[in-house]
């Protein structure tokens, strides 16, 4: 039986840690699982029924960069079933994200993008979900300079340095 380190071609935990820290593409599935686990443990599968709940959920993950977006797949009860960071510059990465979210049981999505992400890439990614009938429940914009997320549905900013607790 292979150890986790061997599974990713590493000799020890330090080497695997370096690969995760440097965002090596070969450990992306592990990184995605860790992000989902952190959010899911804190969230306890609570349904996302309002923007505040989504903000609490996203706050426990790494915020989107210029070239990445966060996709939260939810089931029909708006309970998170899968979370993945996706590279906007790689169309196959977005398609893989969609495929994995569907396999996890996702029927709708919440999207979060960086304010500096190219609008055409965001629109293309969003259209992929909509073309197959997957509803985009809300799209959030992350503002790095102010550390805030803007919810289109909530029509307001959420300060990420504020204390949010999931009960």
PDB file of C-alpha atoms in Angstrom:
ATOM      1  CA  UNK A   1       0.000   0.000   0.000  1.00  0.00           C
ATOM      2  CA  UNK A   2       1.371   3.402  -0.994  1.00  0.00           C
ATOM      3  CA  UNK A   3       1.686   6.214   1.495  1.00  0.00           C
ATOM      4  CA  UNK A   4       0.143   9.574   0.718  1.00  0.00           C
ATOM      5  CA  UNK A   5       3.626  10.907  -0.052  1.00  0.00           C
ATOM      6  CA  UNK A   6       4.342   8.111  -2.527  1.00  0.00           C
ATOM      7  CA  UNK A   7       0.948   8.645  -4.157  1.00  0.00           C
ATOM      8  CA  UNK A   8       2.165  12.091  -5.223  1.00  0.00           C
ATOM      9  CA  UNK A   9       5.727  10.989  -6.006  1.00  0.00           C
ATOM     10  CA  UNK A  10       7.291  12.418  -2.831  1.00  0.00           C
ATOM     11  CA  UNK A  11       9.844  10.991  -0.414  1.00  0.00           C
ATOM     12  CA  UNK A  12       8.480  12.652   2.715  1.00  0.00           C
ATOM     13  CA  UNK A  13       5.972  15.124   4.113  1.00  0.00           C
ATOM     14  CA  UNK A  14       8.300  18.095   3.593  1.00  0.00           C
ATOM     15  CA  UNK A  15       8.487  17.441  -0.140  1.00  0.00           C
ATOM     16  CA  UNK A  16       4.700  17.079  -0.369  1.00  0.00           C
ATOM     17  CA  UNK A  17       4.265  20.265   1.670  1.00  0.00           C
ATOM     18  CA  UNK A  18       6.545  22.158  -0.739  1.00  0.00           C
ATOM     19  CA  UNK A  19       4.508  20.931  -3.700  1.00  0.00           C
ATOM     20  CA  UNK A  20       1.276  22.096  -2.049  1.00  0.00           C
ATOM     21  CA  UNK A  21       2.796  25.432  -1.040  1.00  0.00           C
ATOM     22  CA  UNK A  22       4.084  26.032  -4.591  1.00  0.00           C
ATOM     23  CA  UNK A  23       0.670  25.078  -6.026  1.00  0.00           C
ATOM     24  CA  UNK A  24       2.102  22.234  -8.096  1.00  0.00           C
ATOM     25  CA  UNK A  25      -0.568  21.036 -10.548  1.00  0.00           C
ATOM     26  CA  UNK A  26       0.065  17.369  -9.694  1.00  0.00           C
ATOM     27  CA  UNK A  27      -1.210  17.872  -6.128  1.00  0.00           C
ATOM     28  CA  UNK A  28      -4.282  19.906  -7.191  1.00  0.00           C
ATOM     29  CA  UNK A  29      -6.746  17.119  -6.248  1.00  0.00           C
ATOM     30  CA  UNK A  30      -5.264  16.993  -2.740  1.00  0.00           C
ATOM     31  CA  UNK A  31      -5.340  20.787  -2.422  1.00  0.00           C
ATOM     32  CA  UNK A  32      -8.959  20.899  -3.597  1.00  0.00           C
ATOM     33  CA  UNK A  33      -9.909  18.226  -1.081  1.00  0.00           C
ATOM     34  CA  UNK A  34      -8.167  20.096   1.744  1.00  0.00           C
ATOM     35  CA  UNK A  35      -9.959  23.357   0.844  1.00  0.00           C
ATOM     36  CA  UNK A  36     -13.314  21.579   0.677  1.00  0.00           C
ATOM     37  CA  UNK A  37     -12.648  19.768   3.958  1.00  0.00           C
ATOM     38  CA  UNK A  38     -11.751  22.968   5.801  1.00  0.00           C
ATOM     39  CA  UNK A  39     -14.903  24.666   4.587  1.00  0.00           C
ATOM     40  CA  UNK A  40     -17.098  21.609   5.088  1.00  0.00           C
ATOM     41  CA  UNK A  41     -15.881  20.927   8.630  1.00  0.00           C
ATOM     42  CA  UNK A  42     -16.653  24.484   9.655  1.00  0.00           C
ATOM     43  CA  UNK A  43     -19.887  24.504   7.698  1.00  0.00           C
ATOM     44  CA  UNK A  44     -21.227  21.084   8.727  1.00  0.00           C
ATOM     45  CA  UNK A  45     -23.151  20.925   5.429  1.00  0.00           C
ATOM     46  CA  UNK A  46     -25.366  23.823   6.428  1.00  0.00           C
ATOM     47  CA  UNK A  47     -27.503  24.959   3.515  1.00  0.00           C
ATOM     48  CA  UNK A  48     -26.494  28.246   1.928  1.00  0.00           C
ATOM     49  CA  UNK A  49     -29.754  30.128   2.323  1.00  0.00           C
ATOM     50  CA  UNK A  50     -28.430  33.693   2.352  1.00  0.00           C
ATOM     51  CA  UNK A  51     -25.290  35.577   1.331  1.00  0.00           C
ATOM     52  CA  UNK A  52     -24.038  35.668   4.955  1.00  0.00           C
ATOM     53  CA  UNK A  53     -23.853  31.863   5.025  1.00  0.00           C
ATOM     54  CA  UNK A  54     -21.959  31.779   1.736  1.00  0.00           C
ATOM     55  CA  UNK A  55     -19.498  34.407   2.984  1.00  0.00           C
ATOM     56  CA  UNK A  56     -18.868  32.359   6.131  1.00  0.00           C
ATOM     57  CA  UNK A  57     -18.244  29.311   3.962  1.00  0.00           C
ATOM     58  CA  UNK A  58     -15.890  31.078   1.537  1.00  0.00           C
ATOM     59  CA  UNK A  59     -14.027  32.839   4.326  1.00  0.00           C
ATOM     60  CA  UNK A  60     -12.530  29.508   5.384  1.00  0.00           C
ATOM     61  CA  UNK A  61     -10.912  29.028   1.951  1.00  0.00           C
ATOM     62  CA  UNK A  62      -8.207  30.798  -0.017  1.00  0.00           C
ATOM     63  CA  UNK A  63      -9.612  33.816  -1.866  1.00  0.00           C
ATOM     64  CA  UNK A  64      -9.594  33.908  -5.695  1.00  0.00           C
ATOM     65  CA  UNK A  65      -6.567  35.313  -7.517  1.00  0.00           C
ATOM     66  CA  UNK A  66      -6.536  37.127 -10.858  1.00  0.00           C
ATOM     67  CA  UNK A  67      -6.304  33.791 -12.712  1.00  0.00           C
ATOM     68  CA  UNK A  68      -8.425  31.626 -10.430  1.00  0.00           C
ATOM     69  CA  UNK A  69     -12.014  31.379  -9.382  1.00  0.00           C
ATOM     70  CA  UNK A  70     -13.734  29.464  -6.619  1.00  0.00           C
ATOM     71  CA  UNK A  71     -16.684  27.279  -7.525  1.00  0.00           C
ATOM     72  CA  UNK A  72     -18.964  25.960  -4.780  1.00  0.00           C
ATOM     73  CA  UNK A  73     -21.278  23.242  -6.051  1.00  0.00           C
ATOM     74  CA  UNK A  74     -24.449  22.698  -4.039  1.00  0.00           C
ATOM     75  CA  UNK A  75     -27.267  20.180  -4.176  1.00  0.00           C
ATOM     76  CA  UNK A  76     -30.971  21.001  -4.533  1.00  0.00           C
ATOM     77  CA  UNK A  77     -31.080  21.971  -0.841  1.00  0.00           C
ATOM     78  CA  UNK A  78     -28.172  24.408  -1.374  1.00  0.00           C
ATOM     79  CA  UNK A  79     -25.879  22.254   0.766  1.00  0.00           C
ATOM     80  CA  UNK A  80     -22.261  22.344  -0.436  1.00  0.00           C
ATOM     81  CA  UNK A  81     -21.192  19.085  -2.065  1.00  0.00           C
ATOM     82  CA  UNK A  82     -17.953  20.146  -3.758  1.00  0.00           C
ATOM     83  CA  UNK A  83     -15.581  23.097  -3.781  1.00  0.00           C
ATOM     84  CA  UNK A  84     -12.818  23.680  -6.289  1.00  0.00           C
ATOM     85  CA  UNK A  85     -10.417  26.402  -7.297  1.00  0.00           C
ATOM     86  CA  UNK A  86     -10.204  26.647 -11.061  1.00  0.00           C
ATOM     87  CA  UNK A  87      -7.768  28.404 -13.381  1.00  0.00           C
ATOM     88  CA  UNK A  88      -9.560  30.813 -15.679  1.00  0.00           C
ATOM     89  CA  UNK A  89      -6.764  30.762 -18.253  1.00  0.00           C
ATOM     90  CA  UNK A  90      -7.141  27.013 -18.780  1.00  0.00           C
ATOM     91  CA  UNK A  91     -10.403  26.048 -20.435  1.00  0.00           C
ATOM     92  CA  UNK A  92      -9.828  22.370 -19.659  1.00  0.00           C
ATOM     93  CA  UNK A  93      -9.451  23.198 -15.959  1.00  0.00           C
ATOM     94  CA  UNK A  94     -12.869  24.859 -15.957  1.00  0.00           C
ATOM     95  CA  UNK A  95     -14.387  21.902 -17.828  1.00  0.00           C
ATOM     96  CA  UNK A  96     -12.788  19.463 -15.345  1.00  0.00           C
ATOM     97  CA  UNK A  97     -14.211  21.514 -12.483  1.00  0.00           C
ATOM     98  CA  UNK A  98     -17.675  21.291 -14.020  1.00  0.00           C
ATOM     99  CA  UNK A  99     -17.373  17.537 -14.550  1.00  0.00           C
ATOM    100  CA  UNK A 100     -16.153  16.889 -10.989  1.00  0.00           C
ATOM    101  CA  UNK A 101     -18.896  19.062  -9.511  1.00  0.00           C
ATOM    102  CA  UNK A 102     -21.562  17.181 -11.448  1.00  0.00           C
ATOM    103  CA  UNK A 103     -20.130  13.835 -10.328  1.00  0.00           C
ATOM    104  CA  UNK A 104     -20.228  15.064  -6.713  1.00  0.00           C
ATOM    105  CA  UNK A 105     -23.959  15.739  -7.044  1.00  0.00           C
ATOM    106  CA  UNK A 106     -23.909  19.466  -7.706  1.00  0.00           C
ATOM    107  CA  UNK A 107     -27.014  20.945  -9.299  1.00  0.00           C
ATOM    108  CA  UNK A 108     -26.274  24.649  -8.774  1.00  0.00           C
ATOM    109  CA  UNK A 109     -23.185  26.770  -8.212  1.00  0.00           C
ATOM    110  CA  UNK A 110     -21.927  29.787  -6.363  1.00  0.00           C
ATOM    111  CA  UNK A 111     -19.012  31.506  -8.093  1.00  0.00           C
ATOM    112  CA  UNK A 112     -16.342  33.795  -6.652  1.00  0.00           C
ATOM    113  CA  UNK A 113     -13.839  35.699  -8.779  1.00  0.00           C
ATOM    114  CA  UNK A 114     -11.166  38.304  -8.219  1.00  0.00           C
ATOM    115  CA  UNK A 115     -12.099  41.842  -9.245  1.00  0.00           C
ATOM    116  CA  UNK A 116      -9.092  41.867 -11.602  1.00  0.00           C
ATOM    117  CA  UNK A 117     -10.038  38.651 -13.393  1.00  0.00           C
ATOM    118  CA  UNK A 118     -10.723  39.186 -17.106  1.00  0.00           C
ATOM    119  CA  UNK A 119     -14.461  39.690 -17.608  1.00  0.00           C
ATOM    120  CA  UNK A 120     -14.533  37.635 -20.811  1.00  0.00           C
ATOM    121  CA  UNK A 121     -13.127  34.601 -18.975  1.00  0.00           C
ATOM    122  CA  UNK A 122     -15.624  35.007 -16.137  1.00  0.00           C
ATOM    123  CA  UNK A 123     -18.497  35.291 -18.625  1.00  0.00           C
ATOM    124  CA  UNK A 124     -17.271  32.218 -20.523  1.00  0.00           C
ATOM    125  CA  UNK A 125     -16.990  30.151 -17.329  1.00  0.00           C
ATOM    126  CA  UNK A 126     -20.422  31.284 -16.159  1.00  0.00           C
ATOM    127  CA  UNK A 127     -21.950  30.461 -19.549  1.00  0.00           C
ATOM    128  CA  UNK A 128     -20.610  26.885 -19.357  1.00  0.00           C
ATOM    129  CA  UNK A 129     -22.644  26.258 -16.227  1.00  0.00           C
ATOM    130  CA  UNK A 130     -25.754  27.955 -17.584  1.00  0.00           C
ATOM    131  CA  UNK A 131     -25.593  26.124 -20.945  1.00  0.00           C
ATOM    132  CA  UNK A 132     -26.054  22.763 -19.246  1.00  0.00           C
ATOM    133  CA  UNK A 133     -28.873  24.073 -17.068  1.00  0.00           C
ATOM    134  CA  UNK A 134     -26.861  24.544 -13.895  1.00  0.00           C
ATOM    135  CA  UNK A 135     -28.119  27.650 -12.124  1.00  0.00           C
ATOM    136  CA  UNK A 136     -25.558  30.200 -10.935  1.00  0.00           C
ATOM    137  CA  UNK A 137     -27.185  31.115  -7.613  1.00  0.00           C
ATOM    138  CA  UNK A 138     -24.823  34.002  -6.847  1.00  0.00           C
ATOM    139  CA  UNK A 139     -21.603  35.413  -8.205  1.00  0.00           C
ATOM    140  CA  UNK A 140     -19.251  37.117  -5.800  1.00  0.00           C
ATOM    141  CA  UNK A 141     -16.409  39.477  -6.531  1.00  0.00           C
ATOM    142  CA  UNK A 142     -13.344  39.535  -4.290  1.00  0.00           C
ATOM    143  CA  UNK A 143     -11.644  42.908  -3.769  1.00  0.00           C
ATOM    144  CA  UNK A 144      -8.070  42.290  -2.618  1.00  0.00           C
ATOM    145  CA  UNK A 145      -7.315  45.895  -1.678  1.00  0.00           C
ATOM    146  CA  UNK A 146     -10.168  46.096   0.816  1.00  0.00           C
ATOM    147  CA  UNK A 147     -10.422  42.352   1.614  1.00  0.00           C
ATOM    148  CA  UNK A 148     -14.140  42.328   0.820  1.00  0.00           C
ATOM    149  CA  UNK A 149     -16.480  40.125  -1.139  1.00  0.00           C
ATOM    150  CA  UNK A 150     -19.374  41.667  -3.039  1.00  0.00           C
ATOM    151  CA  UNK A 151     -22.506  39.559  -3.433  1.00  0.00           C
ATOM    152  CA  UNK A 152     -24.602  40.265  -6.515  1.00  0.00           C
ATOM    153  CA  UNK A 153     -27.701  38.757  -4.907  1.00  0.00           C
ATOM    154  CA  UNK A 154     -27.154  40.414  -1.537  1.00  0.00           C
ATOM    155  CA  UNK A 155     -26.208  43.621  -3.374  1.00  0.00           C
ATOM    156  CA  UNK A 156     -23.685  44.524  -0.710  1.00  0.00           C
ATOM    157  CA  UNK A 157     -20.079  44.156   0.406  1.00  0.00           C
ATOM    158  CA  UNK A 158     -18.981  41.716   3.088  1.00  0.00           C
ATOM    159  CA  UNK A 159     -15.861  42.534   5.083  1.00  0.00           C
ATOM    160  CA  UNK A 160     -13.731  39.401   5.409  1.00  0.00           C
ATOM    161  CA  UNK A 161     -11.941  40.660   8.503  1.00  0.00           C
ATOM    162  CA  UNK A 162     -15.226  40.709  10.419  1.00  0.00           C
ATOM    163  CA  UNK A 163     -15.969  37.779  12.647  1.00  0.00           C
ATOM    164  CA  UNK A 164     -18.461  35.349  11.169  1.00  0.00           C
ATOM    165  CA  UNK A 165     -19.421  32.175  12.975  1.00  0.00           C
ATOM    166  CA  UNK A 166     -21.310  29.240  11.575  1.00  0.00           C
ATOM    167  CA  UNK A 167     -23.697  27.773  14.091  1.00  0.00           C
TER     168      UNK A 167
END
